[in-house]
Coordinates of C-alpha atoms and ligand atoms in Angstrom, one line a residue:
X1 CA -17.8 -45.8 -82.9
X2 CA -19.7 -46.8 -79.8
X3 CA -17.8 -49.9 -77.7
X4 CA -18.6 -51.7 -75.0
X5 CA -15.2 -53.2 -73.2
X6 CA -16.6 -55.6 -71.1
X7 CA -14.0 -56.6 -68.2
X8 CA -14.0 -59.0 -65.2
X9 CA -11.7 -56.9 -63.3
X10 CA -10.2 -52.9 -64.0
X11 CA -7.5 -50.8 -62.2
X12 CA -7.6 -49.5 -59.7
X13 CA -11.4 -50.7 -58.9
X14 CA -10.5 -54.5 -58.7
X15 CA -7.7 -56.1 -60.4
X16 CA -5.6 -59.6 -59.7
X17 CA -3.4 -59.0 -62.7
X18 CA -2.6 -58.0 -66.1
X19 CA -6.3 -57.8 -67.1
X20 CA -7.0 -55.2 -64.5
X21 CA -4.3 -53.1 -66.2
X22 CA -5.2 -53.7 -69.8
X23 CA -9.0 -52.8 -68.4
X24 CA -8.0 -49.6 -67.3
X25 CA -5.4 -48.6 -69.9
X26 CA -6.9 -49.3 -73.3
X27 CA -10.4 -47.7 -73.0
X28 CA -8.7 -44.3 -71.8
X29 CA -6.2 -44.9 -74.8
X30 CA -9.3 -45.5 -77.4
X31 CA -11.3 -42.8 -75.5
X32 CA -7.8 -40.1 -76.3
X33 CA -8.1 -41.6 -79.9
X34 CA -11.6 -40.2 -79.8
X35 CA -14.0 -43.2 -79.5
X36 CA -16.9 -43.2 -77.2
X37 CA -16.1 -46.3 -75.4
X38 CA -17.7 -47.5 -72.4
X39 CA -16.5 -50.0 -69.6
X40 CA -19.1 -52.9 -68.4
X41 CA -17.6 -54.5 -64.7
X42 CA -19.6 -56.5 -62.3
X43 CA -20.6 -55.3 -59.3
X44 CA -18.1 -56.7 -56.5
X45 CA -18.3 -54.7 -53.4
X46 CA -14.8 -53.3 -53.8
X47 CA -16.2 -51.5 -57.2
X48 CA -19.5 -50.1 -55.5
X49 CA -17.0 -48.9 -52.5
X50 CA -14.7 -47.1 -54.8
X51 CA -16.9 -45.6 -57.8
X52 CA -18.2 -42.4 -56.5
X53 CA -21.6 -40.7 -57.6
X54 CA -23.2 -43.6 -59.0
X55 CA -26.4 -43.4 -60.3
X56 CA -29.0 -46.1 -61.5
X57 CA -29.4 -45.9 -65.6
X58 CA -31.4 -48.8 -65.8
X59 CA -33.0 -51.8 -64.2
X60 CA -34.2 -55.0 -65.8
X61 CA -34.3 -58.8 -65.5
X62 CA -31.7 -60.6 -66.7
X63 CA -32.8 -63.6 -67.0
X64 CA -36.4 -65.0 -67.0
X65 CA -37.5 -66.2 -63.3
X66 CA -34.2 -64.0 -61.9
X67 CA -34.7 -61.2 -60.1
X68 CA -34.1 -57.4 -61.7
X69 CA -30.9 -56.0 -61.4
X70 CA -29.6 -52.5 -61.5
X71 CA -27.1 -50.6 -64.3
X72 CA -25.3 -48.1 -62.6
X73 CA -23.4 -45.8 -64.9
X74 CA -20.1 -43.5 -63.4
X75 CA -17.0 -42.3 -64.3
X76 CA -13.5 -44.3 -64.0
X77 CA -11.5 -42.5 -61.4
X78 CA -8.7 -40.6 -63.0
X79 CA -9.2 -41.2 -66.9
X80 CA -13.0 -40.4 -66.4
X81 CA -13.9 -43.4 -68.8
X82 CA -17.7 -44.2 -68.4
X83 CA -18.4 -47.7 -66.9
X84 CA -21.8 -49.0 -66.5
X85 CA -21.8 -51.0 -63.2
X86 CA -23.9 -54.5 -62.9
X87 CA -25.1 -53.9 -59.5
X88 CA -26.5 -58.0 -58.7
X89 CA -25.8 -58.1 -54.7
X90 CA -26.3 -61.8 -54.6
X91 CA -24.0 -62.4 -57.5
X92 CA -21.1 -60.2 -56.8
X93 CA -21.7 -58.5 -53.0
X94 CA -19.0 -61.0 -51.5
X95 CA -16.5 -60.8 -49.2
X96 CA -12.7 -62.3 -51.4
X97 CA -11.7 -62.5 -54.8
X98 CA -13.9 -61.3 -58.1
X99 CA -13.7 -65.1 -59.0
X100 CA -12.4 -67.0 -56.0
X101 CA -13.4 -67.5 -52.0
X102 CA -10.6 -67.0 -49.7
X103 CA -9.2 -70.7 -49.3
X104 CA -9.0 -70.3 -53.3
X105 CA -11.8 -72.3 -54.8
X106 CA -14.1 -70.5 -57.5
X107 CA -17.1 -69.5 -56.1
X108 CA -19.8 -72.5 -57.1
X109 CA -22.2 -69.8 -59.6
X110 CA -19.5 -68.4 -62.0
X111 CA -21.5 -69.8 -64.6
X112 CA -24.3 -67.5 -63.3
X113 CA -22.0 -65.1 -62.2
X114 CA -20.1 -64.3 -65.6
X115 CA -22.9 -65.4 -67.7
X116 CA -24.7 -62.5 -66.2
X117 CA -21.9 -60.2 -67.2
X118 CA -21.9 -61.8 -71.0
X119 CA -26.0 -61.2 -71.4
X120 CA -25.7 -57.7 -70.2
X121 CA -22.9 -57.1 -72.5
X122 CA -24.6 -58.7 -75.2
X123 CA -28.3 -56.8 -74.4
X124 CA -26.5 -53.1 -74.5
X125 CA -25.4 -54.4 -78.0
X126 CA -29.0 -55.1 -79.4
X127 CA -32.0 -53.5 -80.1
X128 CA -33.0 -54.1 -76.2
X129 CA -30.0 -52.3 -74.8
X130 CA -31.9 -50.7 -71.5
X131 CA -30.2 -47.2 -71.8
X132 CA -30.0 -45.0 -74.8
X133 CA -27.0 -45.9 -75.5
X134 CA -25.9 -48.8 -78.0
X135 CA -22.7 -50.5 -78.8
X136 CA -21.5 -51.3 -82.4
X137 CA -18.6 -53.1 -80.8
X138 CA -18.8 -55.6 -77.9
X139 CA -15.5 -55.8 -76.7
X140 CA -15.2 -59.4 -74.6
X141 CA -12.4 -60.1 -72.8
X142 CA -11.4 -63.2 -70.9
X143 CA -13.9 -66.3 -70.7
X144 CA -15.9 -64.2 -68.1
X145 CA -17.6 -62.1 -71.0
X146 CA -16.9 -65.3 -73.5
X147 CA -21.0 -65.9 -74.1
X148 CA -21.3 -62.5 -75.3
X149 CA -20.9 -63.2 -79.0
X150 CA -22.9 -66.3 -78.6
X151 CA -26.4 -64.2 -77.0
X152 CA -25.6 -61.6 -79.7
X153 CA -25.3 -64.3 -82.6
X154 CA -28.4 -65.8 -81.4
X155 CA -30.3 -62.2 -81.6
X156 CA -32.4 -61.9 -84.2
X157 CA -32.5 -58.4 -85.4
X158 CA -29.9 -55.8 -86.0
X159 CA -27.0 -56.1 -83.5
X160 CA -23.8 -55.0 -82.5
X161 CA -20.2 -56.6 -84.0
X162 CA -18.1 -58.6 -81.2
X163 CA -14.1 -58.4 -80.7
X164 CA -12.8 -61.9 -78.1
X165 CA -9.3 -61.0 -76.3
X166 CA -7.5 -63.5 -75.3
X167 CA -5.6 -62.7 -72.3
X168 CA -5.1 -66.2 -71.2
X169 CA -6.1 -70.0 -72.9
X170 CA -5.5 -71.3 -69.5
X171 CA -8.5 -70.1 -67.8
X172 CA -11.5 -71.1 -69.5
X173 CA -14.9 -71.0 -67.7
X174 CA -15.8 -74.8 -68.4
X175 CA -19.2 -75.9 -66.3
X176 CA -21.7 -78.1 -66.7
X177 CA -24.0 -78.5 -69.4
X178 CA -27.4 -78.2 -67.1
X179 CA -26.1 -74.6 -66.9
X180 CA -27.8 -74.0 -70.7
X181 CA -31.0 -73.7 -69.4
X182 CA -30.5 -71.1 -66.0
X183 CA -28.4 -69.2 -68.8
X184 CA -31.4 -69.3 -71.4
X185 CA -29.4 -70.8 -74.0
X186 CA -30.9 -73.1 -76.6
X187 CA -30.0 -77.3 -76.5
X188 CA -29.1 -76.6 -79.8
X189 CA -25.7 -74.5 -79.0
X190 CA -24.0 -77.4 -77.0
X191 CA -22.2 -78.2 -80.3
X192 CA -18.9 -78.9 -81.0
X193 CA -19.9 -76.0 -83.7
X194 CA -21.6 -74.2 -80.7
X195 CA -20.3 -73.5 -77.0
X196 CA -19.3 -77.3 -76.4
X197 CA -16.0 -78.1 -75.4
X198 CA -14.9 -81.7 -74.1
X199 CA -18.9 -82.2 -72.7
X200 CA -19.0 -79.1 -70.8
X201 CA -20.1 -75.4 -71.9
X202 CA -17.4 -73.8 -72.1
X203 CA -17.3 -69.7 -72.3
X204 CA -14.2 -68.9 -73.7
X205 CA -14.9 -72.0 -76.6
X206 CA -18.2 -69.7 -77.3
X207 CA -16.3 -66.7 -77.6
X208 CA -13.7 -68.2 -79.9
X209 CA -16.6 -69.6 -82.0
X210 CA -18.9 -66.6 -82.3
X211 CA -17.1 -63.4 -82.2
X212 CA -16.3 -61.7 -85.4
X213 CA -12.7 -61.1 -84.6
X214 CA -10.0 -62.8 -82.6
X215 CA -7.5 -61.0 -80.6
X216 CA -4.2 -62.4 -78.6
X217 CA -2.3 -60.2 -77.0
X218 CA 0.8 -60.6 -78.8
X219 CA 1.4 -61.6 -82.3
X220 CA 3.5 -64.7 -81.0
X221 CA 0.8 -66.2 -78.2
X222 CA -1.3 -65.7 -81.7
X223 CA 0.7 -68.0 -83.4
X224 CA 1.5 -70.4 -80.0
X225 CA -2.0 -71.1 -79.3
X226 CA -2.5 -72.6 -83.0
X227 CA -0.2 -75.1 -81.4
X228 CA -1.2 -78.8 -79.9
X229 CA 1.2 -78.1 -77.0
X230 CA -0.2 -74.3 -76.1
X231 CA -4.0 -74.3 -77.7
X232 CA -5.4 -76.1 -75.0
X233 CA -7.5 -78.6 -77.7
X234 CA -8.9 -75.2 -79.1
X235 CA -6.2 -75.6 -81.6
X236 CA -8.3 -76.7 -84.8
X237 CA -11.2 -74.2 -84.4
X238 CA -8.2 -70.9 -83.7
X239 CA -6.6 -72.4 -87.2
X240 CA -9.9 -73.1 -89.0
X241 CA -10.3 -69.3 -87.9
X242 CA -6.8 -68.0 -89.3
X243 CA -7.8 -65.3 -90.9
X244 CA -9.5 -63.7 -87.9
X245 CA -6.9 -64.1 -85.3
X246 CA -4.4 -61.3 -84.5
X247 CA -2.1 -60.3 -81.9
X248 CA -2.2 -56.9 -81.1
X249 CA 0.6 -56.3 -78.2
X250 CA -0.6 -54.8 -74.7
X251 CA 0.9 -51.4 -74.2
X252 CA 0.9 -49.8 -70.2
X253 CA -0.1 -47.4 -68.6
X254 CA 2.7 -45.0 -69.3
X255 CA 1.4 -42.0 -66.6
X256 CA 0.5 -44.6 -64.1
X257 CA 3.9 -46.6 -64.5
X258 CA 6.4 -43.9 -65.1
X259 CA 9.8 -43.4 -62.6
X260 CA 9.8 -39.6 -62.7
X261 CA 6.2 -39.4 -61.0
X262 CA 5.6 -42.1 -59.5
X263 CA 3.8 -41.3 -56.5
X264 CA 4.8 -44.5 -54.4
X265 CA 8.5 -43.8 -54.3
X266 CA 10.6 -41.8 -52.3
X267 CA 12.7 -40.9 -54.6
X268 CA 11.8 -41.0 -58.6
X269 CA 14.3 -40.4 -61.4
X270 CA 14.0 -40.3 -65.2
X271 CA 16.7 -41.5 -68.1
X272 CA 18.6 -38.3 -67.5
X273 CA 19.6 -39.1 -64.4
X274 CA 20.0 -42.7 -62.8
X275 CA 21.3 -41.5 -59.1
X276 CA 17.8 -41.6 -57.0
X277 CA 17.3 -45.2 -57.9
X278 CA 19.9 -46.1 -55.6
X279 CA 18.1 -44.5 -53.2
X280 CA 14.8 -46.5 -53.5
X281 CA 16.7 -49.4 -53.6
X282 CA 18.3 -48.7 -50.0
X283 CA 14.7 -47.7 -49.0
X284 CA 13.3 -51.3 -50.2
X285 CA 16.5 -52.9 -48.5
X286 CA 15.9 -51.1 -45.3
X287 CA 11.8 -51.5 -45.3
X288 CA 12.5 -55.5 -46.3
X289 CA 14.8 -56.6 -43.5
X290 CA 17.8 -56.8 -46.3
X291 CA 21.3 -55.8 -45.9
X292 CA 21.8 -53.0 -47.2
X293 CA 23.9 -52.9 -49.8
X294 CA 24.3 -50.9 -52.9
X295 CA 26.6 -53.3 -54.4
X296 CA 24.4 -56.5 -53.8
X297 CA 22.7 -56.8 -56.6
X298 CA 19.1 -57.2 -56.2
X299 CA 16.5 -59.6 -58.0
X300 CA 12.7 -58.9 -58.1
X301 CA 9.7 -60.9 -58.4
X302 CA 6.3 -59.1 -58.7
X303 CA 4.1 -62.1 -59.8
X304 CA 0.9 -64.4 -59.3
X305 CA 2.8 -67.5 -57.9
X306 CA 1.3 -70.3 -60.3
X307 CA 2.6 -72.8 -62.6
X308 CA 2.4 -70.3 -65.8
X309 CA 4.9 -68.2 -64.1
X310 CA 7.8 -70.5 -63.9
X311 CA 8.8 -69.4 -60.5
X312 CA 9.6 -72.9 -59.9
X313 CA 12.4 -73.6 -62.1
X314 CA 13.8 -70.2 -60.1
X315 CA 13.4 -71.9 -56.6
X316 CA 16.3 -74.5 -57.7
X317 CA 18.5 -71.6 -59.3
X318 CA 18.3 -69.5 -56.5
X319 CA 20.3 -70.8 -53.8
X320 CA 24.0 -70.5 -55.8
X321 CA 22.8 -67.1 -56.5
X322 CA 21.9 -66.3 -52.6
X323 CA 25.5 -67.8 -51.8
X324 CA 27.2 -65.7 -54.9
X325 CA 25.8 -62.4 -53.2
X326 CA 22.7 -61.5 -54.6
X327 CA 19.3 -60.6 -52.5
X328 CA 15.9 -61.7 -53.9
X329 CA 12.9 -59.7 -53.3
X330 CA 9.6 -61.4 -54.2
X331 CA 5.7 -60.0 -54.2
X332 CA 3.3 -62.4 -54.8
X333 CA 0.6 -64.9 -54.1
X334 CA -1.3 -67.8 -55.8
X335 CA -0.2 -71.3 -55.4
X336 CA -0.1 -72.3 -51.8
X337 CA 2.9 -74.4 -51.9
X338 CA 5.0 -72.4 -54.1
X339 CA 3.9 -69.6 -51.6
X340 CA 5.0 -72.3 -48.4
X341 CA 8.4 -73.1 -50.8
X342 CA 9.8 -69.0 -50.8
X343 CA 8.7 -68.1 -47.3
X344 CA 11.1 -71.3 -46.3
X345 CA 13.7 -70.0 -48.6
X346 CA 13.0 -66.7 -46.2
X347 CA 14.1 -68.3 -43.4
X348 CA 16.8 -69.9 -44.6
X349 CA 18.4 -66.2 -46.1
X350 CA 17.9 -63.9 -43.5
X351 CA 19.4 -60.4 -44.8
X352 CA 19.3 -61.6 -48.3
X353 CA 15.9 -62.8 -49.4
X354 CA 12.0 -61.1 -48.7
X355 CA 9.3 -62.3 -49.4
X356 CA 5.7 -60.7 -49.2
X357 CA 2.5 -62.8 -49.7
X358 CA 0.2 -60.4 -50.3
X359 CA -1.3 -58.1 -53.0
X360 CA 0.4 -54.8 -52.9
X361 CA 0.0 -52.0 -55.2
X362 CA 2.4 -49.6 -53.5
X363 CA 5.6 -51.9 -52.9
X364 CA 5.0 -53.7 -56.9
X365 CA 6.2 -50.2 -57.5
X366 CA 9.1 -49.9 -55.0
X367 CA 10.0 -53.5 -56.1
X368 CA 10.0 -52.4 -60.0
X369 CA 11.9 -49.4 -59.1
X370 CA 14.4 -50.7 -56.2
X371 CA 15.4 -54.3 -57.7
X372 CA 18.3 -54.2 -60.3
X373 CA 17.2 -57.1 -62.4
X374 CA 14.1 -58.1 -62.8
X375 CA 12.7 -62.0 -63.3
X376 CA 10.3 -63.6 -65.6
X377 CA 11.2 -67.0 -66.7
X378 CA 7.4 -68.2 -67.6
X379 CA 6.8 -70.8 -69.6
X380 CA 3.8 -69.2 -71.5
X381 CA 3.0 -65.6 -71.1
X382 CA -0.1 -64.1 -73.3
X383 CA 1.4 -60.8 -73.2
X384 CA 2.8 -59.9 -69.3
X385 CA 2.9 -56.8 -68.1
X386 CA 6.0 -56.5 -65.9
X387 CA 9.0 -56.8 -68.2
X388 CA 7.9 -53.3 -69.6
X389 CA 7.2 -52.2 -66.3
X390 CA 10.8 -53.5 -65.6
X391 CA 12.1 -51.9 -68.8
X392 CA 10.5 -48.3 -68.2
X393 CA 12.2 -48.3 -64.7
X394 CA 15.3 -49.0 -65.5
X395 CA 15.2 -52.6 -64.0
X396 CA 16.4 -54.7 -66.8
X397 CA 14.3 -58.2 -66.8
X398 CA 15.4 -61.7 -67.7
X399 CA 12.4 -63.2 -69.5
X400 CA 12.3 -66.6 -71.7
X401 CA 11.4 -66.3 -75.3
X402 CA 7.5 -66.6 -75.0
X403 CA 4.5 -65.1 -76.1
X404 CA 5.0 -61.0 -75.4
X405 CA 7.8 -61.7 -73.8
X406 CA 9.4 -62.6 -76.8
X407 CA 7.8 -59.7 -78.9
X408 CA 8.7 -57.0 -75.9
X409 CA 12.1 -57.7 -74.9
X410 CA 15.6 -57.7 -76.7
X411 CA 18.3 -60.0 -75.2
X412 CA 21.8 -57.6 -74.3
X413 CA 23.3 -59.2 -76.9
X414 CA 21.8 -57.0 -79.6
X415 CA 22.8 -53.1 -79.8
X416 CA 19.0 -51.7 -78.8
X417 CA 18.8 -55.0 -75.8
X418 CA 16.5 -54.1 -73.2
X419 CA 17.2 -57.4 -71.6
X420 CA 18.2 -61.1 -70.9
X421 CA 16.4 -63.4 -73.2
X422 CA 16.7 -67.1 -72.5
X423 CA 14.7 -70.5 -74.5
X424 CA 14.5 -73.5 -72.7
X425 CA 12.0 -74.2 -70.0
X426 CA 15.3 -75.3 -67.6
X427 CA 16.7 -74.1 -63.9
X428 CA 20.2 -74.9 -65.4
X429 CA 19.6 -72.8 -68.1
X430 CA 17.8 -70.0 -66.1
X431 CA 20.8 -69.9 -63.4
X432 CA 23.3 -69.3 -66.1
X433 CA 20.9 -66.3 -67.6
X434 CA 20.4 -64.8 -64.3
X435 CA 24.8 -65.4 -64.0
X436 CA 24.7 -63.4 -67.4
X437 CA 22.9 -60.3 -66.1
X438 CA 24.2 -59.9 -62.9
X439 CA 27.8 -59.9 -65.1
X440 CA 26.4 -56.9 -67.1
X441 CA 25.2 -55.4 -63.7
X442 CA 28.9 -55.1 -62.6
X443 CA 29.8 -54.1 -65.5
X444 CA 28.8 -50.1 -65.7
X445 CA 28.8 -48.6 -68.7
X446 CA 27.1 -52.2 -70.5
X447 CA 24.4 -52.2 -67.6
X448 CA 23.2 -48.6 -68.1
X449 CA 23.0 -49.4 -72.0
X450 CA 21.2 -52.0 -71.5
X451 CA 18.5 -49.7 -69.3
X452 CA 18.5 -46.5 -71.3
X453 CA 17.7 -48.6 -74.0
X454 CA 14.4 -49.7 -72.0
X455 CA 13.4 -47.3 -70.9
X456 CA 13.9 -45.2 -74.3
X457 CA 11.7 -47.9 -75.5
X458 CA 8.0 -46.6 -76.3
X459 CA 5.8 -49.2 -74.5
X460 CA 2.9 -46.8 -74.3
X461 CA -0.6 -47.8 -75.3
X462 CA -0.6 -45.3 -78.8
X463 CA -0.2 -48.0 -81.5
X464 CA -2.0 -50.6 -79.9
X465 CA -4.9 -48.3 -79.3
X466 CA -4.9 -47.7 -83.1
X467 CA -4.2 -51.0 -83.9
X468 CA -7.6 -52.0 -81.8
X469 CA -9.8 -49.4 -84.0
X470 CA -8.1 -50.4 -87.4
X471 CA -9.8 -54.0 -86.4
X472 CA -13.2 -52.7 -85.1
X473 CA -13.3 -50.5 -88.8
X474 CA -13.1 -53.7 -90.6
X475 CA -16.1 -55.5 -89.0
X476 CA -18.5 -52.0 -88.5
Ligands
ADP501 P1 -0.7 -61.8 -65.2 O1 -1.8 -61.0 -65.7 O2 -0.5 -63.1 -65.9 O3 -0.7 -61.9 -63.7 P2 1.0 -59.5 -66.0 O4 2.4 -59.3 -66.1 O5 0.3 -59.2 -67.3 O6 0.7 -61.0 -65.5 O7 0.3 -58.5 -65.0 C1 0.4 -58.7 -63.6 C2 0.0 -57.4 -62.9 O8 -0.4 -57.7 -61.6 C3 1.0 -56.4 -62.8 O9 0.4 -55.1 -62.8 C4 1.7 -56.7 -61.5 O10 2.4 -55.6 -61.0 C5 0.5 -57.1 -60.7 N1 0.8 -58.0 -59.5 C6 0.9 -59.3 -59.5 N2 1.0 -59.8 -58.3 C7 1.0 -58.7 -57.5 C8 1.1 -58.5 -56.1 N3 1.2 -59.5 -55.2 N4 1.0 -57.2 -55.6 C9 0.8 -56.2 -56.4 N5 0.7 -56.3 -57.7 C10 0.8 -57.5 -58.3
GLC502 C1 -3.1 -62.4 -68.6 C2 -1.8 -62.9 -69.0 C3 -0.7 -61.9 -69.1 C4 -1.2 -60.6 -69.8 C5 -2.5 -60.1 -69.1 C6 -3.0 -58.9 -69.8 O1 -3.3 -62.3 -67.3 O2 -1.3 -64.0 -68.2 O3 0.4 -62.4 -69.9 O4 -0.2 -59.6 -69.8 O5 -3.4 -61.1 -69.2 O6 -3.3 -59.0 -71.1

C-alpha cells in the first residue's frame, strides 16, 4: 500500500509534543512492516535547516491566484522514511513555533497555513498528484491536515482512501467562514453535514465528517469523546459514526527511548541491572541545584504546562510533599501563569525543587531516567507519551485513570502494576497517590517490582503498526 502520513510536526525535525513522536515513530514502524509510506511536513525553517540533500520533485500552484510552491522530497534522518517537504517561504519561513508567534498567539493565516498542508495531501492522493507517486491512504492527523478528506471527497475521479487521528479534541482549527473561498471550497460544504461547526469552518469537524475511518489513540479517549463532557459538541456526529471509530494505542519509539543506549545519559542501565540509575539521578541533582541525595526521593515532570495536564491540582499537593522530603524536578512550558506559579515555588524550595522553562530534548531524558516517580495527573490524555517513557526507564508514574493513561498503566496494587493509578480530578486525592508511591519507593523489594514490571512491558510500536494496516486493508 502507498500512504501518505501527513503531519504538522515530526521528531526530531520539529516537534512540541506527542505528535512529533507519533510522526516519527509510526511511519518507520509501517515502513519495517513493509509499506511504502511517505511523510508530508510543512516547510518551517527548522525542517529546511535540518533535512539534508533535498531536492525539488515538484512545483505547482496550490491554490488559484496563490503563488507556486515547491515539493521537496528527502529522507527522515535516522529511519530514512521519505518525506515530501512543502517548501511555501511565506507560509511557514518564520522565526517561533510551527503554529504559534513567540508571545503565544497562533499566527493570524493557519487557515491558509494548514489548509495548504490538507490540499497538498489531498492532491498527492488524486489523479493530479504532481510526482509519480500516488497515495491509496491519506493519513491526516490533527486538525492541521483535517480538510484533507473533505478536498479528496469533493474530487471527482478515482482517489485515494483517508484515515483522521485524533491526537487531541481540544485543538480544533476553527476560523472564519470567509476562509471557504481563499481555500477554494464550495458555499455548499459550510454544513452542519459539511465542515461547519458552531458558524465557523472548522478542520478537524471536516476531518471527522469526511474521512473513511476514525482513529483515537486509545481505545478509551475512543469511547470518552462520544461523551457530552469530553466530545467537545462533536459528540453526535463521533456516535452517528460508531462503527468507524477505533482506538488504536500509540506505541514509542523503543531505540530512541531505551535506558541501555540512551545517548543523553551518563550513565545508562537496562532491567538487569538497576545500579547506574542512581548515578544519573546524582548527575540531575548536581546539574539542577538539588541536594543531593540518593534517599530523597525525586518527582519529575516533563510536560506542556496547560490545563489538560493537570499540573495544577499538583501545585496545591506539593508543598506537604516538599516539607515530607521529596525534590520535584519539572521541564516544561505552555501556560504563562502556571509557568510564573512553579518558578515561585522555585524560589521558595531552594535545594529541593527545579524548574526549567524551556524545551529540552536532552534533560526530558535525564529527567525520565534520574526522577524516581514520575507525574501525570491529567485530566484528559488522548494517549500521552511519557508514562511509557517513565515505565521503560524504570521511573514508575502516577497517572489518573484517563484516556491511554488508563489503557497503559496498571496501578501497584495488581501483581503485573507498572504504576500509581488514581480517579478523581482532586489535589486531595492526588497528594494521597503521590503519599502511596513514595511508600513503595522506601519500600525495596515492592518498588523494583513495580519497575521491572514496566519496563518488561512491551510498549513498542509492533502491534500498533499492524493494527494501523489491518484498518487501511479494510477501506483499500
Ligand atoms: P502531549 O503531546 O499532550 O504534549 P505526550 O505525553 O504525548 O503529551 O508527549 C509529550 C512529548 O513532548 C514527550 O516526548 C515529552 O518528552 C515532550 N516534551 C514535553 N515538554 C517538553 C519539554 N519542555 N522539553 C522536552 N520535551 C518535552
Ligand atoms: C496529543 C495528546 C497526547 C498524545 C499525543 C500523541 O498531543 O495530548 O495524549 O500522546 O497527541 O498522540
Amino acid at each position: 500500500m502507498k500512504i501518505l502520513f501527513a503531519t504538522s510536526e515530526v521528531h526530531p525535525l520539529i516537534k512540541t509534543g506527542g505528535l512529533a513522536d507519533v510522526s516519527a515513530a509510526l511511519p518507520a514502524a509501517l515502513q519495517a512492516l513493509g509499506e511504502d509510506v511517505r511523510l508530508l511536513i510543512p516547510g518551517y525553517t527548522p525542517v529546511l535547516d535540518k533535512l539534508e540533500n533535498k531536492r525539488t520533485v515538484a512545483t505547482f500552484a496550490v491554490f488559484p491566484g496563490q503563488p507556486e510552491v515547491r515539493l521537496l522530497g528527502a529522507k527522515m534522518p535516522e529511519t530514512g522514511v521519505p518525506v515530501y517537504v512543502l517548501d511555501a517561504p511565506q507560509y511557514y519561513s518564520r522565526v517561533a513555533g510551527p503554529y504559534q508567534y513567540e508571545l503565544g498567539g497562533d499566527w493570524p493565516d493557519n487557515a491558509m497555513r494548514f489548509g495548504m498542508l490538507s490540499k497538498v495531501a489531498a492532491t498527492l492522493g488524486s489523479a493530479l498528484s504532481p510526482v509519480a507517486w500516488r497515495a491509496d491512504i491519506v493519513h491526516c492527523n490533527d486538525w492541521q491536515s483535517g480538510l484533507a478528506p473533505a478536498y479528496l471527497q469533493m474530487t471527482q475521479s478515482t482517489h485515494a482512501k483517508t484515515v483522521m487521528t485524533v491526537h487531541n479534541m481540544a485543538f480544533q482549527g476553527n476560523f472564519d467562514r470567509d476562509w471557504l473561498e481563499p481555500l477554494d471550497l464550495p458555499q455548499s460544504c459550510f454544513d452542519m453535514h459539511g465542515v461547519e461547526f458552531n458558524g465557523y469552518l472548522s478542520f478537524l469537524k471536516a476531518g471527522l465528517h469526511y474521512a473513511d475511518r476514525i482513529v483515537t489513540v486509545s481505545p478509551t479517549y475512543a469511547r470518552e469523546i462520544q461523551t457530552t463532557e469530553m466530545g467537545y459538541g462533536m459528540q453526535g456526529l463521533l456516535t452517528a459514526r460508531n462503527g468507524d471509530v477505533s482506538g488504536i494505542l500509540n506505541g514509542i519509539d523503543d531505540q530512541e527511548w531505551n535506558p541501555a543506549t540512551d545517548k543523553y545519559l551518563a550513565a545508562t542501565y537496562d532491567s538487569g541491572d538497576l545500579a547506574p540509575k542512581a548515578t544519573v539521578k546524582l548527575g540531575l541533582q548536581q546539574r539542577l541545584g538539588l541536594e543531593t541525595n540518593a534517599n530523597a526521593p525525586v518527582l519529575g515532570v516533563v510536560s506542556r504546562l496547560t490545563y489538560q495536564k493537570g499540573l495544577d491540582l499538583l501545585l496545591e499537593s506539593l508543598p506537604k510533599l516538599l516539607d515530607g522530603g521529596a525534590q520535584l524536578v519539572v521541564l516544561g512550558s505552555g501556560e504563562v501563569d502556571l509557568e510564573r506559579r512553579y518558578q515561585q515555588l522555585a524560589h521558595r524550595y531552594p535545594g529541593r525543587v527545579s524548574v526549567t522553562v524551556r524545551f529540552d530534548e536532552a534533560l526530558s531524558h535525564q529527567v525520565m531516567a534520574g526522577a524516581d516517580i514520575f507525574l501525570m495527573p491529567s485530566r484528559f490524555e488522548p494517549c500521552g507519551l511519557n508514562q511509557m517513557y517513565g515505565m521503560r526507564y524504570g521511573t514508575p508514574p502516577v497517572v489518573r485513570r484517563t484516556g491511554g493513561l488508563a489503557d497503559s498503566v496498571i496501578d501497584a496494587k495488581e501483581a503485573d502494576g507498572t504504576g500509581f493509578v488514581f480517579d478523581e480530578t482532586d489535589s486531595a486525592v492526588l497528594y494521597r497517590t503521590i503519599v502511596r508511591a513514595i511508600e513503595c519507593y522506601r519500600d525495596e523489594n515492592n518498588f523494583k517490582r513495580i519497575q521491572l514490571n514496566g519496563m518488561h512491558r512491551d510498549v513498542g510500536w509492533g502491534n500498533s503498526a499492524q493494527r494501523y494496516i489491518d484498518l487501511y486493508r479494510t477501506i483499500t
